[in-house]
Amino acid sequence: MFLDEFHTPTGQRVRISAEQASRFAKRIAGDYNPIHNPDARRFCVPGDLLFALVLARFGLSQHMSFRFLNMVGDGTPLCFQELDDGRIRVCDEGGKSYLEVERSGATTRDETVVEAFTRCYVAFSGKNFPHYLKPLMEEKGVMFNPRRPLVIYDSMGFSLERLDALAPGLELARSSLEVTGKRGDALLEFRIAADGEQIGTGSKKLVVSGLCEYDPAAMDDIVAEFYRLKAAYETGA
């Protein structure tokens, strides 16, 4: 399974090291958010890795919604539970919930289909910054604190008309940013297509904290650093 190198089963639990999480973020998602760096002070496992592990374990359903409740730290033992009502819960040994999933409709466990959908969604999701967020923040005249950028994955959901797509694609349909004080709620709506036709829709919500006035020069520096890190990783520097 393509996720094997990004987590470690330990009995009935799963552990994700900071190195595994960072590697997934960069290699699979193209996500260079510093919060996923192993040495980050506020390190957390990418929500998209938890999303991917849920699909690998429980399959892809027609209608699914994911709520990210807390940030997962380095090596936290995680339990993936299927509840009596069909909901899925990712929690630690103390019962603290990190992710809750609701689902309905038909479900497929075809590994080829599940992996294809996982890869296409994660590749789309990893483009949060600068691709989607920078234009929204610029339009609203706000940005995250350049010294402590913090963008948190809040929730996502989707509906699919069919579950047999071997090469699905996701594209941004609409985006918006609602600003309340120093907090911004970004909504990214997307279309899911396969074989030249739309087969589904979905949306993703992000929370941007510590907003301040938009500074073009500071933002240019952040974007330049993003592409520097990307180039360094891809060339093995």
mmCIF file of C-alpha atoms in Angstrom:
data_model
loop_
_atom_site.group_PDB
_atom_site.id
_atom_site.type_symbol
_atom_site.label_atom_id
_atom_site.label_comp_id
_atom_site.label_asym_id
_atom_site.label_seq_id
_atom_site.Cartn_x
_atom_site.Cartn_y
_atom_site.Cartn_z
ATOM 1 C CA MET A 1 0.000 0.000 0.000
ATOM 2 C CA PHE A 2 1.375 3.406 -0.911
ATOM 3 C CA LEU A 3 0.786 4.688 2.634
ATOM 4 C CA ASP A 4 2.958 2.054 4.321
ATOM 5 C CA GLU A 5 6.011 4.293 4.575
ATOM 6 C CA PHE A 6 4.012 7.122 6.163
ATOM 7 C CA HIS A 7 2.791 5.338 9.307
ATOM 8 C CA THR A 8 3.789 2.513 11.639
ATOM 9 C CA PRO A 9 1.292 -0.032 13.030
ATOM 10 C CA THR A 10 1.955 -0.902 16.681
ATOM 11 C CA GLY A 11 -0.495 -3.563 17.819
ATOM 12 C CA GLN A 12 -3.982 -2.085 17.624
ATOM 13 C CA ARG A 13 -2.629 1.446 17.248
ATOM 14 C CA VAL A 14 -0.955 3.504 14.557
ATOM 15 C CA ARG A 15 1.939 5.884 15.098
ATOM 16 C CA ILE A 16 3.016 8.617 12.706
ATOM 17 C CA SER A 17 6.470 10.054 13.301
ATOM 18 C CA ALA A 18 7.276 13.661 12.506
ATOM 19 C CA GLU A 19 9.594 12.461 9.734
ATOM 20 C CA GLN A 20 6.885 10.266 8.172
ATOM 21 C CA ALA A 21 4.338 13.075 8.370
ATOM 22 C CA SER A 22 6.699 15.625 6.844
ATOM 23 C CA ARG A 23 7.632 13.252 4.030
ATOM 24 C CA PHE A 24 3.957 12.660 3.202
ATOM 25 C CA ALA A 25 3.216 16.389 3.227
ATOM 26 C CA LYS A 26 6.015 17.187 0.791
ATOM 27 C CA ARG A 27 6.126 14.109 -1.433
ATOM 28 C CA ILE A 28 2.404 13.285 -1.784
ATOM 29 C CA ALA A 29 0.645 16.591 -1.062
ATOM 30 C CA GLY A 30 3.252 19.112 -2.215
ATOM 31 C CA ASP A 31 2.557 20.870 1.098
ATOM 32 C CA TYR A 32 5.427 22.918 2.557
ATOM 33 C CA ASN A 33 3.517 24.410 5.485
ATOM 34 C CA PRO A 34 6.199 24.824 8.188
ATOM 35 C CA ILE A 35 3.857 23.333 10.787
ATOM 36 C CA HIS A 36 4.607 19.926 9.221
ATOM 37 C CA ASN A 37 8.379 20.249 9.543
ATOM 38 C CA PRO A 38 9.772 17.758 12.091
ATOM 39 C CA ASP A 39 11.490 20.529 14.051
ATOM 40 C CA ALA A 40 8.459 22.847 14.121
ATOM 41 C CA ARG A 41 7.571 24.127 17.589
ATOM 42 C CA ARG A 42 3.877 23.495 16.903
ATOM 43 C CA PHE A 43 4.388 20.439 14.677
ATOM 44 C CA CYS A 44 1.294 18.495 13.635
ATOM 45 C CA VAL A 45 0.561 15.554 11.363
ATOM 46 C CA PRO A 46 -1.122 16.677 8.101
ATOM 47 C CA GLY A 47 -4.872 16.227 8.181
ATOM 48 C CA ASP A 48 -4.639 14.809 4.683
ATOM 49 C CA LEU A 49 -2.582 11.875 5.979
ATOM 50 C CA LEU A 50 -5.324 11.046 8.504
ATOM 51 C CA PHE A 51 -7.852 11.388 5.662
ATOM 52 C CA ALA A 52 -5.817 8.993 3.507
ATOM 53 C CA LEU A 53 -5.503 6.417 6.286
ATOM 54 C CA VAL A 54 -9.268 6.497 6.930
ATOM 55 C CA LEU A 55 -10.015 5.781 3.263
ATOM 56 C CA ALA A 56 -7.407 3.004 3.144
ATOM 57 C CA ARG A 57 -8.919 1.323 6.218
ATOM 58 C CA PHE A 58 -12.642 1.866 5.705
ATOM 59 C CA GLY A 59 -13.068 2.464 1.984
ATOM 60 C CA LEU A 60 -14.426 5.317 -0.105
ATOM 61 C CA SER A 61 -18.114 6.158 0.392
ATOM 62 C CA GLN A 62 -20.329 8.252 -1.852
ATOM 63 C CA HIS A 63 -20.927 10.886 0.787
ATOM 64 C CA MET A 64 -18.299 11.646 3.413
ATOM 65 C CA SER A 65 -17.604 14.525 5.797
ATOM 66 C CA PHE A 66 -14.483 14.961 7.925
ATOM 67 C CA ARG A 67 -14.115 17.179 11.009
ATOM 68 C CA PHE A 68 -10.603 17.783 12.305
ATOM 69 C CA LEU A 69 -10.869 18.392 16.035
ATOM 70 C CA ASN A 70 -7.296 18.486 17.349
ATOM 71 C CA MET A 71 -3.740 18.448 16.050
ATOM 72 C CA VAL A 72 -1.837 15.141 16.148
ATOM 73 C CA GLY A 73 1.700 15.341 17.499
ATOM 74 C CA ASP A 74 4.829 13.319 16.780
ATOM 75 C CA GLY A 75 4.346 9.591 17.435
ATOM 76 C CA THR A 76 0.942 9.857 19.115
ATOM 77 C CA PRO A 77 -0.622 6.351 19.293
ATOM 78 C CA LEU A 78 -3.852 6.532 17.295
ATOM 79 C CA CYS A 79 -6.885 4.267 17.204
ATOM 80 C CA PHE A 80 -9.136 4.165 14.125
ATOM 81 C CA GLN A 81 -12.607 3.183 15.346
ATOM 82 C CA GLU A 82 -15.761 2.331 13.429
ATOM 83 C CA LEU A 83 -18.739 3.125 15.671
ATOM 84 C CA ASP A 84 -22.057 1.291 15.740
ATOM 85 C CA ASP A 85 -23.785 4.037 13.753
ATOM 86 C CA GLY A 86 -21.181 3.858 10.977
ATOM 87 C CA ARG A 87 -19.236 6.947 12.001
ATOM 88 C CA ILE A 88 -15.461 6.751 12.137
ATOM 89 C CA ARG A 89 -13.369 8.218 14.923
ATOM 90 C CA VAL A 90 -9.618 8.714 15.205
ATOM 91 C CA CYS A 91 -8.562 9.094 18.837
ATOM 92 C CA ASP A 92 -5.656 8.480 21.184
ATOM 93 C CA GLU A 93 -5.335 6.098 24.137
ATOM 94 C CA GLY A 94 -6.878 8.681 26.454
ATOM 95 C CA GLY A 95 -9.986 9.039 24.287
ATOM 96 C CA LYS A 96 -9.091 12.427 22.827
ATOM 97 C CA SER A 97 -10.638 12.759 19.356
ATOM 98 C CA TYR A 98 -8.623 14.117 16.449
ATOM 99 C CA LEU A 99 -10.910 13.330 13.526
ATOM 100 C CA GLU A 100 -14.568 12.369 13.166
ATOM 101 C CA VAL A 101 -16.026 11.080 9.914
ATOM 102 C CA GLU A 102 -19.643 10.673 8.823
ATOM 103 C CA ARG A 103 -20.514 8.703 5.696
ATOM 104 C CA SER A 104 -23.468 7.386 3.761
ATOM 105 C CA GLY A 105 -24.304 5.792 0.433
ATOM 106 C CA ALA A 106 -22.445 2.974 -1.263
ATOM 107 C CA THR A 107 -18.837 2.169 -0.346
ATOM 108 C CA THR A 108 -16.002 0.732 -2.405
ATOM 109 C CA ARG A 109 -12.863 -0.919 -1.040
ATOM 110 C CA ASP A 110 -11.273 -1.314 -4.471
ATOM 111 C CA GLU A 111 -7.674 -0.395 -3.679
ATOM 112 C CA THR A 112 -7.040 1.080 -7.123
ATOM 113 C CA VAL A 113 -10.087 3.367 -6.925
ATOM 114 C CA VAL A 114 -9.424 4.376 -3.314
ATOM 115 C CA GLU A 115 -5.768 5.201 -3.982
ATOM 116 C CA ALA A 116 -6.605 7.177 -7.134
ATOM 117 C CA PHE A 117 -9.169 9.296 -5.286
ATOM 118 C CA THR A 118 -6.867 9.752 -2.304
ATOM 119 C CA ARG A 119 -3.958 10.904 -4.444
ATOM 120 C CA CYS A 120 -6.017 13.346 -6.508
ATOM 121 C CA TYR A 121 -7.679 14.899 -3.453
ATOM 122 C CA VAL A 122 -4.458 15.207 -1.472
ATOM 123 C CA ALA A 123 -2.675 16.797 -4.443
ATOM 124 C CA PHE A 124 -5.499 19.340 -4.685
ATOM 125 C CA SER A 125 -5.617 19.914 -0.931
ATOM 126 C CA GLY A 126 -1.876 20.459 -0.680
ATOM 127 C CA LYS A 127 -2.171 23.589 -2.822
ATOM 128 C CA ASN A 128 -3.721 25.612 0.022
ATOM 129 C CA PHE A 129 -0.815 28.032 -0.033
ATOM 130 C CA PRO A 130 0.119 29.928 -2.038
ATOM 131 C CA HIS A 131 -2.195 28.793 -4.839
ATOM 132 C CA TYR A 132 -5.580 29.333 -3.163
ATOM 133 C CA LEU A 133 -5.034 31.342 0.008
ATOM 134 C CA LYS A 134 -2.740 34.082 -1.269
ATOM 135 C CA PRO A 135 -5.299 35.553 -3.731
ATOM 136 C CA LEU A 136 -8.033 35.411 -1.081
ATOM 137 C CA MET A 137 -5.935 37.169 1.554
ATOM 138 C CA GLU A 138 -4.750 39.775 -0.933
ATOM 139 C CA GLU A 139 -8.347 40.496 -1.937
ATOM 140 C CA LYS A 140 -9.393 40.961 1.710
ATOM 141 C CA GLY A 141 -6.300 42.988 2.627
ATOM 142 C CA VAL A 142 -5.215 40.572 5.366
ATOM 143 C CA MET A 143 -2.571 37.902 5.855
ATOM 144 C CA PHE A 144 -1.268 35.545 8.525
ATOM 145 C CA ASN A 145 1.552 36.644 10.780
ATOM 146 C CA PRO A 146 4.674 36.196 8.610
ATOM 147 C CA ARG A 147 6.702 35.207 11.689
ATOM 148 C CA ARG A 148 4.178 32.624 12.864
ATOM 149 C CA PRO A 149 1.988 31.562 9.922
ATOM 150 C CA LEU A 150 -0.809 29.312 11.132
ATOM 151 C CA VAL A 151 -3.338 27.682 8.802
ATOM 152 C CA ILE A 152 -5.483 24.935 10.344
ATOM 153 C CA TYR A 153 -7.507 22.274 8.530
ATOM 154 C CA ASP A 154 -11.050 22.529 9.931
ATOM 155 C CA SER A 155 -13.237 20.232 7.831
ATOM 156 C CA MET A 156 -13.977 18.835 4.383
ATOM 157 C CA GLY A 157 -16.663 16.834 2.651
ATOM 158 C CA PHE A 158 -17.698 15.502 -0.735
ATOM 159 C CA SER A 159 -20.449 13.705 -2.628
ATOM 160 C CA LEU A 160 -19.820 11.318 -5.507
ATOM 161 C CA GLU A 161 -22.283 10.063 -8.093
ATOM 162 C CA ARG A 162 -20.193 6.952 -8.802
ATOM 163 C CA LEU A 163 -17.335 5.008 -7.256
ATOM 164 C CA ASP A 164 -15.506 3.510 -10.215
ATOM 165 C CA ALA A 165 -13.240 6.365 -11.338
ATOM 166 C CA LEU A 166 -9.680 5.171 -11.941
ATOM 167 C CA ALA A 167 -8.281 8.589 -12.833
ATOM 168 C CA PRO A 168 -10.379 11.279 -11.142
ATOM 169 C CA GLY A 169 -9.410 14.930 -11.114
ATOM 170 C CA LEU A 170 -10.264 17.811 -8.786
ATOM 171 C CA GLU A 171 -10.427 21.468 -9.694
ATOM 172 C CA LEU A 172 -11.303 24.567 -7.711
ATOM 173 C CA ALA A 173 -14.828 25.808 -8.425
ATOM 174 C CA ARG A 174 -15.198 28.724 -5.981
ATOM 175 C CA SER A 175 -13.305 30.153 -3.052
ATOM 176 C CA SER A 176 -14.092 32.686 -0.339
ATOM 177 C CA LEU A 177 -12.591 34.128 2.840
ATOM 178 C CA GLU A 178 -14.701 35.411 5.730
ATOM 179 C CA VAL A 179 -12.743 37.622 8.120
ATOM 180 C CA THR A 180 -13.730 38.111 11.770
ATOM 181 C CA GLY A 181 -11.158 40.063 13.727
ATOM 182 C CA LYS A 182 -7.867 38.196 13.614
ATOM 183 C CA ARG A 183 -9.458 35.000 12.312
ATOM 184 C CA GLY A 184 -10.280 34.068 8.741
ATOM 185 C CA ASP A 185 -12.444 31.160 7.543
ATOM 186 C CA ALA A 186 -11.514 30.094 4.021
ATOM 187 C CA LEU A 187 -13.905 27.919 2.020
ATOM 188 C CA LEU A 188 -12.604 26.090 -1.046
ATOM 189 C CA GLU A 189 -15.288 24.452 -3.184
ATOM 190 C CA PHE A 190 -14.253 21.920 -5.794
ATOM 191 C CA ARG A 191 -15.542 19.780 -8.634
ATOM 192 C CA ILE A 192 -14.635 16.128 -9.123
ATOM 193 C CA ALA A 193 -14.445 14.864 -12.703
ATOM 194 C CA ALA A 194 -13.651 11.608 -14.488
ATOM 195 C CA ASP A 195 -13.799 10.521 -18.128
ATOM 196 C CA GLY A 196 -14.679 14.038 -19.200
ATOM 197 C CA GLU A 197 -17.727 14.453 -16.965
ATOM 198 C CA GLN A 198 -18.431 15.777 -13.491
ATOM 199 C CA ILE A 199 -18.991 12.983 -10.982
ATOM 200 C CA GLY A 200 -19.072 14.916 -7.739
ATOM 201 C CA THR A 201 -18.563 18.056 -5.694
ATOM 202 C CA GLY A 202 -16.989 18.921 -2.384
ATOM 203 C CA SER A 203 -15.634 21.653 -0.154
ATOM 204 C CA LYS A 204 -12.842 22.241 2.326
ATOM 205 C CA LYS A 205 -12.710 24.734 5.205
ATOM 206 C CA LEU A 206 -9.495 26.226 6.576
ATOM 207 C CA VAL A 207 -8.958 28.528 9.532
ATOM 208 C CA VAL A 208 -6.278 31.215 9.239
ATOM 209 C CA SER A 209 -5.236 32.610 12.628
ATOM 210 C CA GLY A 210 -3.390 35.733 13.732
ATOM 211 C CA LEU A 211 -4.470 37.883 10.807
ATOM 212 C CA CYS A 212 -2.766 41.209 10.241
ATOM 213 C CA GLU A 213 -2.743 43.835 7.499
ATOM 214 C CA TYR A 214 -1.647 42.536 4.111
ATOM 215 C CA ASP A 215 2.013 43.336 3.393
ATOM 216 C CA PRO A 216 2.936 42.673 -0.270
ATOM 217 C CA ALA A 217 6.675 42.573 0.408
ATOM 218 C CA ALA A 218 6.314 40.192 3.350
ATOM 219 C CA MET A 219 3.986 37.964 1.324
ATOM 220 C CA ASP A 220 6.439 37.916 -1.588
ATOM 221 C CA ASP A 221 9.145 36.744 0.835
ATOM 222 C CA ILE A 222 6.897 33.960 2.161
ATOM 223 C CA VAL A 223 6.019 32.776 -1.340
ATOM 224 C CA ALA A 224 9.680 32.872 -2.378
ATOM 225 C CA GLU A 225 10.589 30.785 0.670
ATOM 226 C CA PHE A 226 7.845 28.285 -0.210
ATOM 227 C CA TYR A 227 9.306 27.744 -3.678
ATOM 228 C CA ARG A 228 12.845 27.647 -2.286
ATOM 229 C CA LEU A 229 11.878 24.847 0.103
ATOM 230 C CA LYS A 230 10.041 23.041 -2.686
ATOM 231 C CA ALA A 231 13.038 23.210 -5.033
ATOM 232 C CA ALA A 232 15.443 22.157 -2.263
ATOM 233 C CA TYR A 233 13.321 19.129 -1.391
ATOM 234 C CA GLU A 234 12.837 18.062 -5.001
ATOM 235 C CA THR A 235 16.553 18.278 -5.740
ATOM 236 C CA GLY A 236 17.539 16.637 -2.471
ATOM 237 C CA ALA A 237 19.476 19.690 -1.299
#
